[in-house]
Amino acid sequence: MSGKKKTKSKKTKKAEQAETLLMITQTARNARTALSRHLLDLGLYAGQDGVMLALDEEDGQTPGAIAASLGVKAPTVTKTIGRLAAQGFLRREGSRDDGRMMLVFLTEAGRDQIKSIRKSQRKAEKAAFAGLKKKQIGELLALLSTVDANICASLSADAVPATARNAAAGTGQEPDELSSPEDVSTINAD
């Protein structure tokens, strides 16, 4: 009889894990949608806020550096920069040290927009965490951090092709680290 209970609890755990991962995915989508709606009121599309916030942290970056910090491809960021420059929020200029390098800066209008972006973030956060206590939010953050670390670890392991692992095993060397797949979902809607 105890064998049946063990099997039942195992199936329940698997079902709960599947449901939880689905809920995490849906929650992330809904959170991004809520923020995107607030941003649309500002004339911004999803992903544009990330580029602007990256420049608010460190102005005068290359498109490649912005792309790396956001975990997306450089052509995607270049397209977003073009649109934001056309809206008057960013300006591009050549580097004084290397004329081949383009740097991106926030304009005054862009700096004003940062305040509105942060306000939109706070609205989305307030709605998301309504009714939760500070301790509950902290526990949720800790749990989600663990889940994220587990996923990242599995992606890193999956990123090294089996042939590279096998070849490295034969030589006693570690395989070269390959980059993990990029998530461009937050910036592609641009």
Short mmCIF file of C-alpha atoms in Angstrom, two decimals:
data_model
loop_
_atom_site.label_atom_id
_atom_site.label_comp_id
_atom_site.label_asym_id
_atom_site.label_seq_id
_atom_site.Cartn_x
_atom_site.Cartn_y
_atom_site.Cartn_z
CA MET A 1 0.00 0.00 0.00
CA SER A 2 2.84 2.40 0.76
CA GLY A 3 4.16 1.78 -2.77
CA LYS A 4 0.95 3.19 -4.25
CA LYS A 5 1.15 6.30 -2.07
CA LYS A 6 4.75 6.90 -3.14
CA THR A 7 3.82 6.61 -6.83
CA LYS A 8 0.83 8.89 -6.36
CA SER A 9 2.88 11.55 -4.56
CA LYS A 10 5.55 11.36 -7.27
CA LYS A 11 2.96 11.96 -9.99
CA THR A 12 1.52 14.79 -7.97
CA LYS A 13 4.96 16.34 -7.62
CA LYS A 14 5.57 16.09 -11.38
CA ALA A 15 2.16 17.59 -12.11
CA GLU A 16 2.78 20.41 -9.63
CA GLN A 17 6.18 21.10 -11.17
CA ALA A 18 4.67 21.26 -14.65
CA GLU A 19 1.87 23.52 -13.43
CA THR A 20 4.34 25.73 -11.56
CA LEU A 21 6.61 26.17 -14.58
CA LEU A 22 3.58 26.98 -16.70
CA MET A 23 2.47 29.54 -14.08
CA ILE A 24 5.93 31.14 -14.03
CA THR A 25 5.85 31.47 -17.82
CA GLN A 26 2.33 32.89 -17.82
CA THR A 27 3.12 35.29 -14.98
CA ALA A 28 6.21 36.57 -16.79
CA ARG A 29 4.15 37.10 -19.95
CA ASN A 30 1.38 38.91 -18.07
CA ALA A 31 3.88 41.08 -16.17
CA ARG A 32 5.54 42.10 -19.42
CA THR A 33 2.15 42.79 -21.03
CA ALA A 34 1.10 44.99 -18.09
CA LEU A 35 4.33 46.98 -18.30
CA SER A 36 4.07 47.18 -22.10
CA ARG A 37 0.61 48.72 -21.83
CA HIS A 38 1.94 51.41 -19.49
CA LEU A 39 4.86 52.04 -21.84
CA LEU A 40 2.56 52.33 -24.84
CA ASP A 41 0.94 55.29 -23.10
CA LEU A 42 4.40 56.89 -23.24
CA GLY A 43 4.83 56.13 -26.93
CA LEU A 44 7.28 53.29 -26.26
CA TYR A 45 7.18 49.67 -27.37
CA ALA A 46 8.28 46.63 -25.40
CA GLY A 47 12.06 46.42 -25.28
CA GLN A 48 12.70 50.10 -25.85
CA ASP A 49 12.59 50.64 -22.11
CA GLY A 50 15.44 48.17 -21.62
CA VAL A 51 17.71 50.05 -24.03
CA MET A 52 16.92 53.37 -22.38
CA LEU A 53 17.42 52.00 -18.86
CA ALA A 54 20.77 50.48 -19.90
CA LEU A 55 21.86 53.93 -21.07
CA ASP A 56 20.55 55.50 -17.89
CA GLU A 57 22.89 53.17 -15.97
CA GLU A 58 25.84 53.98 -18.25
CA ASP A 59 25.43 56.56 -20.97
CA GLY A 60 27.59 56.45 -24.10
CA GLN A 61 27.61 52.72 -24.80
CA THR A 62 28.05 50.89 -28.09
CA PRO A 63 25.05 49.00 -29.48
CA GLY A 64 27.00 45.77 -28.91
CA ALA A 65 27.52 46.56 -25.23
CA ILE A 66 23.83 47.37 -24.81
CA ALA A 67 22.88 44.13 -26.56
CA ALA A 68 25.21 42.13 -24.33
CA SER A 69 23.82 43.70 -21.16
CA LEU A 70 20.26 42.91 -22.28
CA GLY A 71 21.10 39.41 -23.54
CA VAL A 72 19.87 40.05 -27.08
CA LYS A 73 21.47 40.27 -30.52
CA ALA A 74 23.14 43.48 -31.68
CA PRO A 75 20.99 43.92 -34.85
CA THR A 76 17.86 43.95 -32.68
CA VAL A 77 19.31 46.70 -30.48
CA THR A 78 20.52 48.65 -33.51
CA LYS A 79 16.96 48.68 -34.89
CA THR A 80 15.58 49.77 -31.52
CA ILE A 81 18.21 52.52 -31.23
CA GLY A 82 17.20 53.81 -34.67
CA ARG A 83 13.57 54.05 -33.62
CA LEU A 84 14.39 55.71 -30.30
CA ALA A 85 16.67 58.21 -32.07
CA ALA A 86 13.84 59.02 -34.51
CA GLN A 87 11.60 59.68 -31.49
CA GLY A 88 14.24 62.06 -30.10
CA PHE A 89 15.12 59.96 -27.03
CA LEU A 90 18.64 58.91 -28.12
CA ARG A 91 21.48 60.33 -30.15
CA ARG A 92 24.33 58.52 -31.85
CA GLU A 93 27.83 59.84 -32.31
CA GLY A 94 31.22 58.49 -33.27
CA SER A 95 33.71 57.68 -30.57
CA ARG A 96 36.51 60.20 -30.10
CA ASP A 97 38.95 57.34 -29.47
CA ASP A 98 37.88 55.14 -32.39
CA GLY A 99 36.06 56.79 -35.28
CA ARG A 100 34.73 53.42 -36.44
CA MET A 101 32.82 52.96 -33.19
CA MET A 102 29.35 54.43 -32.65
CA LEU A 103 28.25 55.41 -29.15
CA VAL A 104 24.67 55.93 -28.03
CA PHE A 105 23.55 58.59 -25.56
CA LEU A 106 20.26 59.62 -23.98
CA THR A 107 18.97 63.03 -25.04
CA GLU A 108 17.31 65.41 -22.60
CA ALA A 109 13.93 64.10 -23.79
CA GLY A 110 15.24 60.57 -23.18
CA ARG A 111 16.26 61.45 -19.63
CA ASP A 112 12.78 62.86 -19.00
CA GLN A 113 11.30 59.65 -20.38
CA ILE A 114 13.37 57.56 -17.91
CA LYS A 115 11.32 59.03 -15.07
CA SER A 116 8.12 57.96 -16.83
CA ILE A 117 9.51 54.47 -17.52
CA ARG A 118 10.34 54.01 -13.85
CA LYS A 119 6.86 55.23 -12.89
CA SER A 120 5.38 52.66 -15.28
CA GLN A 121 7.52 49.95 -13.69
CA ARG A 122 6.28 50.93 -10.23
CA LYS A 123 2.65 50.78 -11.40
CA ALA A 124 3.17 47.27 -12.79
CA GLU A 125 4.99 46.17 -9.62
CA LYS A 126 2.27 47.58 -7.37
CA ALA A 127 -0.40 45.69 -9.29
CA ALA A 128 1.64 42.47 -9.35
CA PHE A 129 2.36 42.36 -5.62
CA ALA A 130 -0.94 43.69 -4.30
CA GLY A 131 -1.93 41.80 -1.16
CA LEU A 132 1.49 40.23 -0.61
CA LYS A 133 3.56 40.96 2.46
CA LYS A 134 7.22 41.93 2.27
CA LYS A 135 8.24 38.54 3.69
CA GLN A 136 6.20 36.70 1.06
CA ILE A 137 7.79 38.74 -1.72
CA GLY A 138 11.24 37.92 -0.31
CA GLU A 139 10.41 34.21 -0.20
CA LEU A 140 9.09 34.33 -3.76
CA LEU A 141 12.25 36.08 -4.92
CA ALA A 142 14.44 33.44 -3.26
CA LEU A 143 12.44 30.59 -4.80
CA LEU A 144 12.41 32.13 -8.27
CA SER A 145 16.15 32.81 -8.03
CA THR A 146 16.74 29.12 -7.33
CA VAL A 147 14.48 28.07 -10.23
CA ASP A 148 16.26 30.54 -12.54
CA ALA A 149 19.71 29.29 -11.47
CA ASN A 150 18.61 25.70 -12.13
CA ILE A 151 17.35 26.62 -15.60
CA CYS A 152 20.53 28.57 -16.41
CA ALA A 153 22.68 25.65 -15.26
CA SER A 154 20.77 23.27 -17.53
CA LEU A 155 21.05 25.70 -20.45
CA SER A 156 24.81 26.00 -19.93
CA ALA A 157 25.16 22.22 -19.93
CA ASP A 158 22.93 21.94 -23.01
CA ALA A 159 24.88 24.66 -24.86
CA VAL A 160 28.00 22.51 -25.14
CA PRO A 161 27.36 19.99 -27.94
CA ALA A 162 27.78 16.34 -27.02
CA THR A 163 30.55 15.99 -29.61
CA ALA A 164 32.53 18.76 -27.90
CA ARG A 165 32.00 17.12 -24.50
CA ASN A 166 33.06 13.74 -25.87
CA ALA A 167 36.12 15.18 -27.61
CA ALA A 168 37.13 17.04 -24.47
CA ALA A 169 36.67 13.90 -22.39
CA GLY A 170 39.16 12.08 -24.60
CA THR A 171 41.78 14.82 -24.20
CA GLY A 172 41.22 15.59 -20.54
CA GLN A 173 40.44 19.22 -21.47
CA GLU A 174 37.29 21.15 -20.83
CA PRO A 175 35.20 22.09 -23.88
CA ASP A 176 35.05 25.76 -24.86
CA GLU A 177 32.16 27.57 -23.22
CA LEU A 178 29.45 28.36 -25.76
CA SER A 179 26.91 31.07 -25.25
CA SER A 180 23.46 30.03 -24.15
CA PRO A 181 20.40 30.75 -26.30
CA GLU A 182 19.31 34.38 -26.21
CA ASP A 183 15.88 35.53 -25.14
CA VAL A 184 14.83 38.29 -27.45
CA SER A 185 11.17 38.14 -26.50
CA THR A 186 11.37 41.34 -24.47
CA ILE A 187 12.81 43.36 -27.28
CA ASN A 188 11.41 41.79 -30.45
CA ALA A 189 8.01 43.37 -30.03
CA ASP A 190 9.71 46.66 -30.86
#
